[in-house]
mmCIF file of C-alpha atoms and ligand atoms in Angstrom:
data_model
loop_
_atom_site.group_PDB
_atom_site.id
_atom_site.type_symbol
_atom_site.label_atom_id
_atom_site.label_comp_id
_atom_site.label_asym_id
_atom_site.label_seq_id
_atom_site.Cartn_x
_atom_site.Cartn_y
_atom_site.Cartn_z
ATOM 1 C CA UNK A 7 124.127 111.878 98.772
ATOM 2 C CA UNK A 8 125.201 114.966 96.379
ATOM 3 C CA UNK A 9 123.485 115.398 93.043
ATOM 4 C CA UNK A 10 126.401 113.635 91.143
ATOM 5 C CA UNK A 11 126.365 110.561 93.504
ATOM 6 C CA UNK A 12 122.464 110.359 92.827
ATOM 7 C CA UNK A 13 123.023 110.309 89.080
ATOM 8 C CA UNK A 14 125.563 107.796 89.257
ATOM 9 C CA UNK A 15 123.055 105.755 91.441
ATOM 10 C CA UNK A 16 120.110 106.535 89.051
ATOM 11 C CA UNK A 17 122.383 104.918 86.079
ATOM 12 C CA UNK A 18 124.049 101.763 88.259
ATOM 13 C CA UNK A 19 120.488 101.007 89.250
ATOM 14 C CA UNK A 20 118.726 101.062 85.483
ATOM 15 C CA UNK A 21 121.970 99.136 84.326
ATOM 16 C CA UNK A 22 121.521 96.852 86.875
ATOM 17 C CA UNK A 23 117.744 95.846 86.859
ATOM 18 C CA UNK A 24 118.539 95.798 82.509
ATOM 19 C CA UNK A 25 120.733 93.367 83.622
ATOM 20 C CA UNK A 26 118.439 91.739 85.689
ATOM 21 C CA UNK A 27 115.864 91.868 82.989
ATOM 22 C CA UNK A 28 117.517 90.714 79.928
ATOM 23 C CA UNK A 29 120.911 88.944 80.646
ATOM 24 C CA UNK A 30 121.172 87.279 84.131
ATOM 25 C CA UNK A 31 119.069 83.998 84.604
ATOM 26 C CA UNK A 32 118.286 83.453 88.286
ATOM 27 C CA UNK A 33 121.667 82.452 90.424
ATOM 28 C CA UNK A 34 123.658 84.104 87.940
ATOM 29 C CA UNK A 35 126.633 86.548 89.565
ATOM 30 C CA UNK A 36 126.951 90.303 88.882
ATOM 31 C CA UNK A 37 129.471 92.342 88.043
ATOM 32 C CA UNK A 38 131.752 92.791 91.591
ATOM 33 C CA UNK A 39 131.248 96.213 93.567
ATOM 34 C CA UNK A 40 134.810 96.955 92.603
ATOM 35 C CA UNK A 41 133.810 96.483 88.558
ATOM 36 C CA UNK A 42 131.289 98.330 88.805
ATOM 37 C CA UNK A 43 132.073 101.327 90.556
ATOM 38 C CA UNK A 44 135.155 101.322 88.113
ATOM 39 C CA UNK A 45 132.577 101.174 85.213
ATOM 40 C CA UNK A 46 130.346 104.167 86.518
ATOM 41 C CA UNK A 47 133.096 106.336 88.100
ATOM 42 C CA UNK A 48 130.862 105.746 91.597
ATOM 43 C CA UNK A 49 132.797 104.924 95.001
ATOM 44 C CA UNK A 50 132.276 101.783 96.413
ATOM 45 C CA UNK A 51 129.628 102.880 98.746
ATOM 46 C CA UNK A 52 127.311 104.495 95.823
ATOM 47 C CA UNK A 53 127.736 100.523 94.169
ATOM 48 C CA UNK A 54 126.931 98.855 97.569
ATOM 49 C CA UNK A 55 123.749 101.457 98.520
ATOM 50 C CA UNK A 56 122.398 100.510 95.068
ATOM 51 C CA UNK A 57 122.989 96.474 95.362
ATOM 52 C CA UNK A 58 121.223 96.966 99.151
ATOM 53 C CA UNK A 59 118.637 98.465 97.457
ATOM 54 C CA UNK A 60 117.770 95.907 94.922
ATOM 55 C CA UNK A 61 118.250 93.348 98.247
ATOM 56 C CA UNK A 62 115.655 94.956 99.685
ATOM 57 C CA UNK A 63 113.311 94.588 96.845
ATOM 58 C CA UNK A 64 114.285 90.700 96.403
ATOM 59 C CA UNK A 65 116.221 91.288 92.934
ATOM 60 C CA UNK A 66 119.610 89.790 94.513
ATOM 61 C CA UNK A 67 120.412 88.050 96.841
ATOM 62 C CA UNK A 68 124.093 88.124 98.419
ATOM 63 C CA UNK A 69 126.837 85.248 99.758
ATOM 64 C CA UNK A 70 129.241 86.271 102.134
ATOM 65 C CA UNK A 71 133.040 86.258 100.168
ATOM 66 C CA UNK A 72 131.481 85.277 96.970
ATOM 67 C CA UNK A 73 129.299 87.809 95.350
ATOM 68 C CA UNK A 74 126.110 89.204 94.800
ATOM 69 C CA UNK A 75 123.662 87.097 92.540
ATOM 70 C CA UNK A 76 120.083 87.395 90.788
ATOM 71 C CA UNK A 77 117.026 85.813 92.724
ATOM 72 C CA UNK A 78 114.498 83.688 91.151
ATOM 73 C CA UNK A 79 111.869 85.884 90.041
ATOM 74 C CA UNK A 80 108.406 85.750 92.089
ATOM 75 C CA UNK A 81 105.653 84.987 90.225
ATOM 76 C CA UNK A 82 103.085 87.881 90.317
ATOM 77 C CA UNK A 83 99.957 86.893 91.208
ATOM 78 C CA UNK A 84 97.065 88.853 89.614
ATOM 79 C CA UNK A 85 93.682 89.087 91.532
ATOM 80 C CA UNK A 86 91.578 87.979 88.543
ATOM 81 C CA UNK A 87 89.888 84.935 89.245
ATOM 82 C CA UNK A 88 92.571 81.795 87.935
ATOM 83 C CA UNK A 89 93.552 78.716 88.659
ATOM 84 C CA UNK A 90 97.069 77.918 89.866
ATOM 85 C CA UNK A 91 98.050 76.037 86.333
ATOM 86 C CA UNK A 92 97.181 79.299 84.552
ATOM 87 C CA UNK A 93 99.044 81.429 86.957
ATOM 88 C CA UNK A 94 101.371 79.702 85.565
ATOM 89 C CA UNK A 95 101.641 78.766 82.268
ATOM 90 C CA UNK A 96 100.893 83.010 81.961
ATOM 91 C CA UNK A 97 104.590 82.865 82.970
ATOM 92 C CA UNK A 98 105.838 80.288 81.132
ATOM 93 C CA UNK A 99 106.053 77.822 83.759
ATOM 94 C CA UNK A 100 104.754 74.545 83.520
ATOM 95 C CA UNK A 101 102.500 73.534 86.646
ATOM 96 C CA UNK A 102 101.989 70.163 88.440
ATOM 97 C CA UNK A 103 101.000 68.321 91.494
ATOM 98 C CA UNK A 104 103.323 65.942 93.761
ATOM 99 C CA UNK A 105 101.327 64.062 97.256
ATOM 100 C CA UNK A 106 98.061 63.932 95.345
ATOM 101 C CA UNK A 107 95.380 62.644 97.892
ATOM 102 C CA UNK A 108 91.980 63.113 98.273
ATOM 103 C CA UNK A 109 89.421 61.827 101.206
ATOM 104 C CA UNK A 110 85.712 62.301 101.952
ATOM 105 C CA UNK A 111 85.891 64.105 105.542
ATOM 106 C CA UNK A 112 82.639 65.754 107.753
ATOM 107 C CA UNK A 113 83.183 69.859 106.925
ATOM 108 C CA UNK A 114 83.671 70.619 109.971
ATOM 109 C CA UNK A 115 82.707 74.094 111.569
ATOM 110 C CA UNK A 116 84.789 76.586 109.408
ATOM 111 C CA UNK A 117 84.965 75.127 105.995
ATOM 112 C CA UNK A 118 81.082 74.225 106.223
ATOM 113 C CA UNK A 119 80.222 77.638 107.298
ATOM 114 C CA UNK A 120 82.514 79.042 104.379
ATOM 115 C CA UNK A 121 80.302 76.642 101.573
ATOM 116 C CA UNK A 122 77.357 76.939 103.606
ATOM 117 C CA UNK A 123 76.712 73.696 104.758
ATOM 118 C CA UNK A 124 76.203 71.779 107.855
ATOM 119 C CA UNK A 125 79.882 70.420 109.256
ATOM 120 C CA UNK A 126 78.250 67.138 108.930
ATOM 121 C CA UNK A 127 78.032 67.217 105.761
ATOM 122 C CA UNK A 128 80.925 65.833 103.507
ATOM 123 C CA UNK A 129 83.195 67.224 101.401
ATOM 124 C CA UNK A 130 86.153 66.046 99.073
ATOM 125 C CA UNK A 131 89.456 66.869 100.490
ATOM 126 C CA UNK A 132 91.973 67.108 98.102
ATOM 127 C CA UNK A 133 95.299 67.863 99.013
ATOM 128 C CA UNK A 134 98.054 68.675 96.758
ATOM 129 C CA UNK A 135 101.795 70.463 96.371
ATOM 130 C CA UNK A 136 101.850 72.320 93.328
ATOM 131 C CA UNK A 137 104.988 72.539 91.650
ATOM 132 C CA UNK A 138 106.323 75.493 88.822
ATOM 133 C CA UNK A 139 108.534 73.449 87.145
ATOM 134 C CA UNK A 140 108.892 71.098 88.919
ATOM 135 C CA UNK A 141 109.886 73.248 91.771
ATOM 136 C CA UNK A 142 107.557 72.997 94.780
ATOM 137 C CA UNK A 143 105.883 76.180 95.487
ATOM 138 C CA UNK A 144 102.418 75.981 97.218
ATOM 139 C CA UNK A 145 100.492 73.667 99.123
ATOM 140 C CA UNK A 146 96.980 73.212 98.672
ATOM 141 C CA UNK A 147 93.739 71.963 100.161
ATOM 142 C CA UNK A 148 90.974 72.119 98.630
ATOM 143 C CA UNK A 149 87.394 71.057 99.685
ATOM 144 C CA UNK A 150 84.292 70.162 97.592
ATOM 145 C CA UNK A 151 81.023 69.612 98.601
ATOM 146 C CA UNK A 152 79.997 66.528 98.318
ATOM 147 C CA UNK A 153 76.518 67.330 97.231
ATOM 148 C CA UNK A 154 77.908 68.739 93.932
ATOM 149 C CA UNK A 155 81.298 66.859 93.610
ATOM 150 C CA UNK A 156 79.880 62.761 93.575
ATOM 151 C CA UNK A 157 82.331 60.951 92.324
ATOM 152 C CA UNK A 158 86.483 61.014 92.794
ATOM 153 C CA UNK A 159 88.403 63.093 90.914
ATOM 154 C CA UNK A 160 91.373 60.304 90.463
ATOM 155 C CA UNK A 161 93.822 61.183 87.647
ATOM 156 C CA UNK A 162 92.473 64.365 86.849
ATOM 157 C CA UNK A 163 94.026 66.172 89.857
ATOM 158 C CA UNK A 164 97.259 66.014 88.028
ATOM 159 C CA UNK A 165 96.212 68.417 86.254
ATOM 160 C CA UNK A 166 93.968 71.200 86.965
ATOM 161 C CA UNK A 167 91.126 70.889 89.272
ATOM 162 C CA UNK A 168 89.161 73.870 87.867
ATOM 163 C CA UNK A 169 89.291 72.485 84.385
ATOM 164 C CA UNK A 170 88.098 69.554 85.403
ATOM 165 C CA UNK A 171 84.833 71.189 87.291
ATOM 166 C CA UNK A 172 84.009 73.365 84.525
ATOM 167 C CA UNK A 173 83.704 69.841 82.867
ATOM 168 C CA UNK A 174 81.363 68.534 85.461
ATOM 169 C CA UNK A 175 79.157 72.001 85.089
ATOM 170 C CA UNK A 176 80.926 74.051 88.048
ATOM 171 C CA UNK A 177 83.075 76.530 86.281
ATOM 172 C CA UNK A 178 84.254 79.062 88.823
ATOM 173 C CA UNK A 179 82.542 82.169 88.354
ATOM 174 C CA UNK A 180 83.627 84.413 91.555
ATOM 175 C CA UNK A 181 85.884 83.935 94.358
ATOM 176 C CA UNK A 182 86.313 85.342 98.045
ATOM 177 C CA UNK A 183 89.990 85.436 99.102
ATOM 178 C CA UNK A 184 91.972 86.559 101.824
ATOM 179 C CA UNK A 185 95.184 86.453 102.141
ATOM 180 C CA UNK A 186 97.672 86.800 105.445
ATOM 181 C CA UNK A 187 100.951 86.223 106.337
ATOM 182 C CA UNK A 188 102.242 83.389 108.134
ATOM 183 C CA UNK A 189 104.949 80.314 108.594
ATOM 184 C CA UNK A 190 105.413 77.303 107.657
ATOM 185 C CA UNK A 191 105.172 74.350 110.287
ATOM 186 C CA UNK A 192 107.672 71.987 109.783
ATOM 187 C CA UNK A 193 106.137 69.190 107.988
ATOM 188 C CA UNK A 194 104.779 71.699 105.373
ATOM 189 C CA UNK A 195 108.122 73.452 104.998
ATOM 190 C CA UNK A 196 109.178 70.187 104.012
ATOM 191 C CA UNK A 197 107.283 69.487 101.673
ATOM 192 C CA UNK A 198 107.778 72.786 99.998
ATOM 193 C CA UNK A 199 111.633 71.886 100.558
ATOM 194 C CA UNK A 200 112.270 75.304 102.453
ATOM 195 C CA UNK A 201 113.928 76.180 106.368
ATOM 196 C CA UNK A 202 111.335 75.399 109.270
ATOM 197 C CA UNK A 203 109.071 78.691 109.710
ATOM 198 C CA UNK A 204 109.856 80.091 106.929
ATOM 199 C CA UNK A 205 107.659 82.858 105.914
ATOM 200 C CA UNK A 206 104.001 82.255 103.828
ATOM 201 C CA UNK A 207 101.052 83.668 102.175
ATOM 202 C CA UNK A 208 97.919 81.760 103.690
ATOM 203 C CA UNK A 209 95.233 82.310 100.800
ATOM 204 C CA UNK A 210 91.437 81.303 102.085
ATOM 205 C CA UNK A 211 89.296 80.858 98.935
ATOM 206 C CA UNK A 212 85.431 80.234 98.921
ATOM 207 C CA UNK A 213 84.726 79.811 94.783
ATOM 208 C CA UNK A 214 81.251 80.271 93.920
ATOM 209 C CA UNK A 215 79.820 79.089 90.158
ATOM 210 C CA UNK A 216 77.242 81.063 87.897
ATOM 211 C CA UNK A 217 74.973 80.203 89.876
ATOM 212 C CA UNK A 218 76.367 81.380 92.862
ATOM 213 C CA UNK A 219 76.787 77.842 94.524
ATOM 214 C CA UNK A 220 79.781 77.818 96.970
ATOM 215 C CA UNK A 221 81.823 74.871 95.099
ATOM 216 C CA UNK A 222 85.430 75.462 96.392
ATOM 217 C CA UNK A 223 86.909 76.363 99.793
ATOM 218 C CA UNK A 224 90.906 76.234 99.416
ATOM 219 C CA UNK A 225 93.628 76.888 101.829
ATOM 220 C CA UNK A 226 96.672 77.337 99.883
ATOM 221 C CA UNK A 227 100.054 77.964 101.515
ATOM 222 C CA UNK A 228 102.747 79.704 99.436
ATOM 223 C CA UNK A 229 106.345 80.298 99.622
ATOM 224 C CA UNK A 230 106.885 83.617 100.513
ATOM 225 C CA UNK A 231 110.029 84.293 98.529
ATOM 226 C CA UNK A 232 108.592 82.512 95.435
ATOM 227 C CA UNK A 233 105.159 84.288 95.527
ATOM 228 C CA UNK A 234 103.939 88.284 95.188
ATOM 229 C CA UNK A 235 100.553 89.374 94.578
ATOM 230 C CA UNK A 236 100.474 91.918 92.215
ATOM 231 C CA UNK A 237 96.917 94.282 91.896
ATOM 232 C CA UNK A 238 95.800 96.740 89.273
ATOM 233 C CA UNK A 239 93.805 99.677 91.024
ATOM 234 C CA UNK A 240 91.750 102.268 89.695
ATOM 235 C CA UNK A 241 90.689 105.694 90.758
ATOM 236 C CA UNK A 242 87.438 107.507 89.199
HETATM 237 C C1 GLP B 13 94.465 78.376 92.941
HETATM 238 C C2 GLP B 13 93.479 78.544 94.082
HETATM 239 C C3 GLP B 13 92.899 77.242 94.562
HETATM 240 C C4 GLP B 13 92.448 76.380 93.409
HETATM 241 C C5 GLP B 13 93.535 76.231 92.361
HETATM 242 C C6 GLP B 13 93.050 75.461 91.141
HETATM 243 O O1 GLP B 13 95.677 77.894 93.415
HETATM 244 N N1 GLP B 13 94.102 79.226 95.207
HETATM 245 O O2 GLP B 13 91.793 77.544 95.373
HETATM 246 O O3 GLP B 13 92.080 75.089 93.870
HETATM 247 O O4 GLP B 13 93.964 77.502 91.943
HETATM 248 O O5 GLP B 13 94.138 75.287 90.301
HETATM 249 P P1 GLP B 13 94.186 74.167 89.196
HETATM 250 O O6 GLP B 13 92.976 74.363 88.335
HETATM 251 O O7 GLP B 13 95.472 74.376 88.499
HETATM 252 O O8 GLP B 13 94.138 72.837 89.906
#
C-alpha cells in the first residue's frame, strides 16, 4: 500500500472504531464500502482491507448482500479475583442464573484432588447458566465441599454464590485458574443457545479462603464470541 493509501486507512479505521465506540449499538449497519470510500477519497479496496481488518478483530461482523454490521462487544474479563455477577455489573450488565440445580455427589478423582479431599467425600454440585442480560453466556459448575458448605444454598443461587459464602464465613481470598480452548457439546451449546461445537473458554477454578481452605472448584464454559480475557502485565 503507498503512503497516501496508508493514511487514508489510518483515518477510515479511527473513524470507524469512533463509530464503533460512540454511535453504533451492537447489530447496527455501517456506512456501505461505496459511502465510505466516497467520504475518504479511498478506493474500494483501501474501505474493504480496513472493514477485514476490524473482522478480524471481532468489531463487525458481515452478511452476504446486506452489509457490514457492529458485533456485540465481548466482555473483558480481568484476572483479579471476581465473581461472575461483578464481571458484570462492572459493565453494566445485569447478571442471572437460568437451570439452577444443585446435588450432593462423591468428588470424584479430579475435583477431590483439586479441594484436597478424598473422592468419597461429598460435595455440593451446583450447576447453573449465567445469563448478561438475560442473554445466556456461560455455563457453570461449581463444587463445594461438603465439610464447609452444610446446608443447601436454595434461593440464594439466583444470585451470587460468592456473596452468599462470604456470608457463611468463606469469602474467596485466592483463586487457581486455567483456562483452554475448547467446544461446545451439543446439549451445552444449547443451552447457551449457540451452533453445535461452537468454540469455548473452559475456565478450571480451585478458590481458596483466608485461610487458605480450598472452598470452590468451578468449571465454567464460556461463549467464545461473547467472552475475552483481558490482563494487565508489568515489567520491572
Ligand atoms: C466466576 C467463577 C466461578 C464462580 C462464579 C461466582 O464465574 N468462574 O468459579 O462460581 O464466578 O459468581 P457469582 O458470585 O456471581 O455466583
Amino acid at each position: 500500500m503507498n503512503e497516501e493509501a496508508e493514511g487514508k486507512s489510518a483515518r477510515l479505521r479511527r473513524h470507524l472504531l469512533s463509530l464503533l465506540g460512540d454511535e453504533l449499538a451492537p447489530h447496527d449497519r455501517l456506512p456501505t464500502e461505496r459511502s465510505l470510500a466516497e467520504e475518504f477519497g479511498a478506493s474500494r479496496l483501501t474501505v474493504r482491507l480496513v472493514l477485514d481488518q476490524l473482522e478480524r478483530e471481532g468489531r463487525v461482523y458481515r452478511v452476504q448482500g446486506s452489509g457490514t454490521f457492529a458485533s456485540e462487544p465481548r466482555i473483558a474479563k480481568s484476572v483479579e479475583l471476581t465473581s461472575f455477577s461483578e464481571d458484570m455489573r462492572a459493565r453494566g450488565l445485569r447478571p442471572g442464573s437460568l437451570a439452577v440445580t444443585e446435588e450432593r455427589i462423591p468428588a470424584g478423582a479430579e475435583v477431590g484432588y483439586a479441594l484436597g479431599i478424598s473422592p468419597s467425600a461429598e460435595v455440593l454440585h451446583v450447576r447453573r447458566v449465567r445469563t448478561a442480560d438475560g442473554e445466556p453466556i456461560c455455563l457453570e459448575h461449581s463444587y463445594l465441599p461438603s465439610a464447609l458448605v452444610p446446608g443447601t444454598l436454595g434461593e440464594a443461587l439466583r444470585g451470587s454464590l460468592y456473596e452468599e459464602l462470604a456470608g457463611h464465613g468463606l469469602a474467596l481470598r485466592r483463586a487457581e485458574q486455567t483456562i483452554r480452548a475448547t467446544v461446545l457439546d451439543p446439549a451445552d451449546a444449547r443451552e447457551l443457545r449457540v451452533a453445535a461445537f461452537s468454540p469455548a473458554f473452559l475456565v478450571q477454578r480451585t478458590a481458596y479462603d483466608a485461610r487458605g481452605r480450598a472452598v470452590e472448584r468451578a468449571l465454567s464454559l464460556y461463549r467464545a464470541d461473547r467472552y475475552s480475557y483481558e490482563l494487565t502485565i508489568y515489567r520491572d
